[in-house]
Amino acid sequence: MKVLKAGAAVATAVVLALTATACGGGDKKDGAGDTGASGGTKSDKIAIGIKFDQPGLGLKTPDGKFEGFDVDVATYVAKELGYQPDQIEWKQAVSAERENLISNGDVKFIAATYSINDKRKAKVDFAGPYFLAHQDLLVRADDSSITKVEDLNKKKLCSVTGSTSAQNVKKDLAPEADLQQLPGYSECLTGLENKAVDALTTDDSILAGYAAQEKNKGKFKLVGLKMSNENYGIGLKKGDKELQTKINTALKKMVADGSWDAAVKKNLGPANYKNEPAPQITEGS
């Protein structure tokens, strides 16, 4: 009897082990590491980094949805890679963490107002660019006193703490500007509306996104200066040439079929934003 009981116990253990293997062995991780550049099956997910706090570009709404131009671009690219919208796992890509998210494999790619420059290219690769922005100024809609950057001298200029945009203005263009640094762009907008500050500076695309919000329509305007060139690219793991090529192909298709232009108008058009044409793809060529 003891022998029979022992045999039964072993058999039961084997069955349990096989059952566990069958249930768990085929599961896919909902991250970037298990999704190939060529896309995936219906059970696969793709992790994509975006901004969560930039209206018109990358915004997580109070009801948990995601919207903006970068979101539309990333969704289009993901579809070309074989993923439907419900297979996308959106991850917040704070500026300072973008390179880490890519190199650690937490995301497959990032579309988050990610300007291409040599310092970043030492750590990650880019596809694109897919958008050309310029540093600009946002002022009150009824303010005609600021038409060029030099007009900021003796005026209060707002930007977020640590912003290179504001420092560039203060250092090189309007040294007598009274620089006000606040925690976020929303605080700067409140100050601008209340006349506590006279102008807000950062990329024109970001400014247009804020100005296009329903609550801000008609309150602000872009001055239309082009103080810098910011080529937004899609960041991806260094050396992944296959993915880079496929994303570039998707971006070209998005421009060709009109989806790119439609996305710009939908997300940034309400601010009367005059965007540049879609830039030529230069990365990976």
C-alpha positions as a printed NumPy array, in Angstrom:
array([[  0.   ,   0.   ,   0.   ],
       [  2.836,   2.415,   0.851],
       [  4.362,   1.788,  -2.566],
       [  1.057,   2.463,  -4.297],
       [  0.518,   5.696,  -2.342],
       [  4.024,   6.891,  -3.204],
       [  3.449,   6.097,  -6.882],
       [  0.163,   7.977,  -6.873],
       [  1.82 ,  10.987,  -5.259],
       [  4.556,  11.065,  -7.907],
       [  1.987,  10.784, -10.693],
       [ -0.037,  13.631,  -9.212],
       [  3.077,  15.823,  -8.971],
       [  3.927,  15.139, -12.609],
       [  0.397,  16.039, -13.729],
       [  0.47 ,  19.28 , -11.727],
       [  3.858,  20.23 , -13.179],
       [  2.675,  19.587, -16.732],
       [ -0.501,  21.596, -16.112],
       [  1.473,  24.556, -14.748],
       [  3.805,  24.453, -17.749],
       [  0.891,  24.352, -20.179],
       [ -0.777,  27.343, -18.489],
       [  2.276,  29.516, -18.003],
       [  4.765,  28.578, -20.676],
       [  2.932,  30.182, -23.549],
       [  2.17 ,  33.52 , -21.847],
       [  3.668,  36.64 , -23.383],
       [  5.074,  39.426, -21.282],
       [  3.173,  42.685, -21.841],
       [  6.363,  44.648, -22.38 ],
       [  8.759,  45.64 , -25.081],
       [ 11.024,  42.645, -24.866],
       [  8.671,  40.071, -26.365],
       [  7.409,  42.029, -29.343],
       [  9.381,  41.857, -32.554],
       [  9.873,  44.699, -34.986],
       [  7.685,  42.917, -37.501],
       [  4.661,  43.058, -35.187],
       [  2.856,  40.427, -33.23 ],
       [ -0.148,  38.21 , -32.801],
       [ -3.376,  39.27 , -31.136],
       [ -2.017,  38.299, -27.719],
       [  1.083,  40.495, -28.019],
       [  1.5  ,  43.97 , -26.607],
       [  3.821,  46.779, -27.593],
       [  5.047,  49.306, -25.012],
       [  5.397,  52.857, -26.333],
       [  6.652,  55.907, -24.466],
       [  4.802,  59.228, -24.734],
       [  4.319,  62.348, -22.652],
       [  1.306,  62.271, -20.349],
       [  1.142,  66.024, -19.685],
       [  1.421,  67.827, -23.03 ],
       [ -1.962,  68.874, -24.485],
       [ -2.112,  68.479, -28.246],
       [  0.919,  66.19 , -28.273],
       [  0.824,  63.535, -25.576],
       [ -1.851,  63.77 , -22.894],
       [ -3.47 ,  61.314, -20.509],
       [ -7.013,  62.55 , -19.996],
       [ -8.909,  62.321, -16.685],
       [-10.856,  59.324, -18.016],
       [ -7.624,  57.433, -18.715],
       [ -7.492,  57.906, -22.49 ],
       [ -4.523,  59.143, -24.488],
       [ -4.589,  61.841, -27.143],
       [ -2.369,  64.189, -29.127],
       [ -0.248,  64.368, -32.256],
       [  2.535,  62.143, -30.867],
       [ -0.094,  59.606, -29.795],
       [ -1.566,  59.588, -33.308],
       [  1.884,  59.171, -34.877],
       [  2.797,  56.35 , -32.501],
       [ -0.554,  54.613, -33.075],
       [ -0.082,  54.793, -36.845],
       [  3.465,  53.42 , -36.611],
       [  2.355,  50.623, -34.283],
       [ -0.359,  49.608, -36.742],
       [  2.209,  49.418, -39.533],
       [  4.275,  47.169, -37.267],
       [  1.295,  44.842, -36.798],
       [ -0.331,  46.139, -33.597],
       [ -3.873,  47.402, -33.121],
       [ -4.62 ,  50.296, -30.72 ],
       [ -5.823,  47.925, -27.993],
       [ -2.446,  46.168, -28.087],
       [ -0.551,  49.335, -27.176],
       [  0.664,  49.796, -23.618],
       [  1.34 ,  53.51 , -23.145],
       [  4.149,  54.388, -20.755],
       [  5.002,  57.825, -19.443],
       [  8.28 ,  59.066, -20.889],
       [  9.508,  61.912, -18.712],
       [ 12.218,  63.812, -20.582],
       [ 15.046,  62.85 , -18.24 ],
       [ 14.138,  59.153, -18.378],
       [ 13.688,  58.632, -22.109],
       [ 17.117,  57.125, -22.802],
       [ 16.824,  54.811, -19.798],
       [ 13.387,  53.556, -20.848],
       [ 14.785,  52.618, -24.251],
       [ 18.082,  51.086, -23.147],
       [ 16.396,  49.071, -20.368],
       [ 13.856,  47.637, -22.818],
       [ 10.885,  49.138, -20.963],
       [  9.526,  50.476, -24.254],
       [  9.885,  49.507, -27.9  ],
       [ 10.066,  53.116, -29.016],
       [  9.355,  56.648, -27.802],
       [  7.406,  59.456, -29.494],
       [  7.474,  62.303, -26.99 ],
       [  8.587,  65.661, -28.458],
       [ 12.006,  63.965, -28.565],
       [ 14.4  ,  66.325, -30.354],
       [ 17.197,  64.603, -32.253],
       [ 20.681,  65.701, -31.203],
       [ 24.178,  64.23 , -31.09 ],
       [ 24.239,  63.811, -27.314],
       [ 21.127,  61.64 , -27.402],
       [ 22.289,  59.758, -30.497],
       [ 25.284,  58.541, -28.508],
       [ 22.841,  56.517, -26.381],
       [ 19.863,  55.712, -28.644],
       [ 18.958,  55.617, -32.32 ],
       [ 16.197,  57.64 , -33.95 ],
       [ 13.76 ,  57.165, -36.79 ],
       [ 12.463,  60.209, -38.613],
       [ 12.34 ,  63.093, -38.013],
       [  8.557,  63.283, -38.217],
       [  8.046,  66.892, -37.113],
       [  9.955,  70.19 , -37.189],
       [  9.238,  72.567, -34.322],
       [ 10.796,  75.906, -33.391],
       [ 11.25 ,  77.687, -30.106],
       [  8.644,  80.45 , -29.932],
       [  6.773,  82.75 , -27.576],
       [  3.162,  82.551, -26.407],
       [  1.526,  85.846, -25.419],
       [ -1.975,  87.075, -24.616],
       [ -4.184,  87.355, -27.681],
       [ -4.653,  91.102, -27.164],
       [ -0.962,  91.873, -26.602],
       [  0.697,  93.629, -29.541],
       [  3.762,  94.8  , -27.615],
       [  5.801,  91.634, -28.25 ],
       [  6.516,  90.953, -31.907],
       [ 10.202,  90.003, -31.706],
       [ 12.355,  88.392, -29.052],
       [ 14.127,  91.649, -28.151],
       [ 10.794,  93.01 , -26.963],
       [ 11.142,  90.725, -23.939],
       [ 13.721,  93.062, -22.39 ],
       [ 12.221,  94.539, -19.202],
       [  9.306,  92.09 , -19.476],
       [  8.513,  88.968, -17.49 ],
       [  9.282,  85.735, -19.35 ],
       [  8.013,  82.423, -17.984],
       [  9.167,  78.868, -18.53 ],
       [  9.457,  75.687, -16.503],
       [ 12.218,  75.207, -13.985],
       [ 15.394,  73.973, -15.675],
       [ 14.221,  74.881, -19.177],
       [ 17.017,  75.477, -21.656],
       [ 14.599,  77.474, -23.846],
       [ 14.253,  80.304, -21.333],
       [ 17.954,  80.304, -20.526],
       [ 18.763,  80.666, -24.231],
       [ 16.552,  83.735, -24.475],
       [ 17.978,  85.283, -21.314],
       [ 21.58 ,  84.607, -22.28 ],
       [ 21.664,  85.403, -25.971],
       [ 18.551,  87.247, -27.14 ],
       [ 16.969,  89.358, -24.398],
       [ 19.444,  89.663, -21.499],
       [ 17.24 ,  92.142, -19.624],
       [ 14.209,  89.844, -19.587],
       [ 12.881,  89.089, -16.114],
       [ 12.933,  85.297, -16.117],
       [ 10.251,  83.589, -14.035],
       [ 10.668,  79.808, -13.62 ],
       [  7.647,  77.834, -12.453],
       [  7.112,  74.069, -11.932],
       [  4.969,  73.523, -15.037],
       [  3.584,  75.116, -18.186],
       [  0.098,  75.225, -16.693],
       [  1.354,  77.566, -13.98 ],
       [  2.974,  79.767, -16.632],
       [ -0.31 ,  79.899, -18.564],
       [ -2.192,  80.954, -15.455],
       [  0.377,  83.685, -14.882],
       [  0.111,  84.76 , -18.512],
       [ -3.681,  84.958, -18.355],
       [ -3.561,  86.906, -15.073],
       [ -0.88 ,  89.281, -16.438],
       [  1.627,  88.156, -13.814],
       [  3.969,  87.329, -16.72 ],
       [  4.137,  88.672, -20.272],
       [  5.227,  85.648, -22.313],
       [  5.865,  81.913, -22.159],
       [  8.606,  80.195, -24.167],
       [  9.255,  76.632, -25.311],
       [  8.718,  74.671, -28.561],
       [  5.949,  76.176, -30.686],
       [  4.242,  72.79 , -30.971],
       [  3.958,  72.536, -27.177],
       [  2.699,  76.125, -26.925],
       [  0.132,  75.463, -29.658],
       [ -1.084,  72.387, -27.809],
       [ -1.821,  74.395, -24.671],
       [ -3.398,  77.261, -26.612],
       [ -5.624,  74.801, -28.491],
       [ -7.212,  73.454, -25.303],
       [-10.922,  74.213, -25.113],
       [-10.506,  76.298, -21.957],
       [ -7.75 ,  78.391, -23.564],
       [ -9.191,  79.029, -27.029],
       [ -9.002,  82.703, -27.974],
       [ -6.906,  83.674, -24.951],
       [ -3.39 ,  83.307, -26.348],
       [ -1.44 ,  83.541, -29.588],
       [  1.935,  82.435, -30.908],
       [  4.271,  85.266, -31.87 ],
       [  5.64 ,  83.199, -34.77 ],
       [  9.373,  83.395, -34.081],
       [ 11.763,  80.639, -35.082],
       [ 14.474,  80.792, -32.43 ],
       [ 15.646,  77.213, -32.925],
       [ 15.033,  74.082, -34.995],
       [ 13.723,  71.078, -33.07 ],
       [ 13.486,  67.922, -35.181],
       [ 11.296,  65.427, -33.337],
       [ 12.333,  61.826, -33.855],
       [ 11.159,  58.427, -32.654],
       [ 13.689,  57.044, -30.215],
       [ 14.564,  53.348, -30.274],
       [ 17.23 ,  50.952, -29.063],
       [ 20.666,  51.656, -30.451],
       [ 21.603,  49.293, -33.27 ],
       [ 18.054,  48.128, -34.078],
       [ 18.311,  48.951, -37.779],
       [ 15.397,  46.694, -38.715],
       [ 12.985,  48.586, -36.47 ],
       [ 14.421,  51.939, -37.558],
       [ 13.809,  51.088, -41.224],
       [ 10.248,  49.909, -40.565],
       [  9.363,  53.014, -38.558],
       [ 10.81 ,  55.266, -41.274],
       [  8.692,  53.429, -43.843],
       [  5.592,  53.903, -41.678],
       [  6.291,  57.636, -41.253],
       [  6.671,  58.102, -45.012],
       [  3.372,  56.293, -45.577],
       [  1.63 ,  58.448, -42.95 ],
       [  2.697,  61.584, -44.808],
       [  1.834,  60.179, -48.24 ],
       [ -1.713,  59.099, -47.36 ],
       [ -2.618,  62.399, -45.655],
       [ -2.825,  61.014, -42.122],
       [  0.089,  63.147, -40.918],
       [ -1.456,  66.413, -42.054],
       [ -4.843,  65.439, -40.63 ],
       [ -3.254,  64.661, -37.249],
       [ -1.511,  68.049, -37.127],
       [ -4.73 ,  69.923, -37.929],
       [ -6.788,  67.924, -35.443],
       [ -4.418,  68.376, -32.52 ],
       [ -2.741,  71.751, -33.09 ],
       [ -4.981,  73.521, -35.611],
       [ -7.318,  75.228, -33.085],
       [ -4.382,  77.466, -32.028],
       [ -3.97 ,  78.717, -35.626],
       [ -0.603,  76.985, -35.594],
       [  1.285,  77.296, -38.86 ],
       [  3.255,  74.081, -38.957],
       [  6.221,  73.313, -41.163],
       [  5.737,  70.654, -43.867],
       [  6.64 ,  67.12 , -42.858],
       [ 10.444,  66.947, -42.757],
       [ 12.522,  64.624, -44.892],
       [ 13.548,  61.361, -43.219],
       [ 17.271,  61.584, -42.494],
       [ 17.919,  59.085, -39.698],
       [ 19.172,  55.7  , -40.824],
       [ 19.894,  56.865, -44.363]])
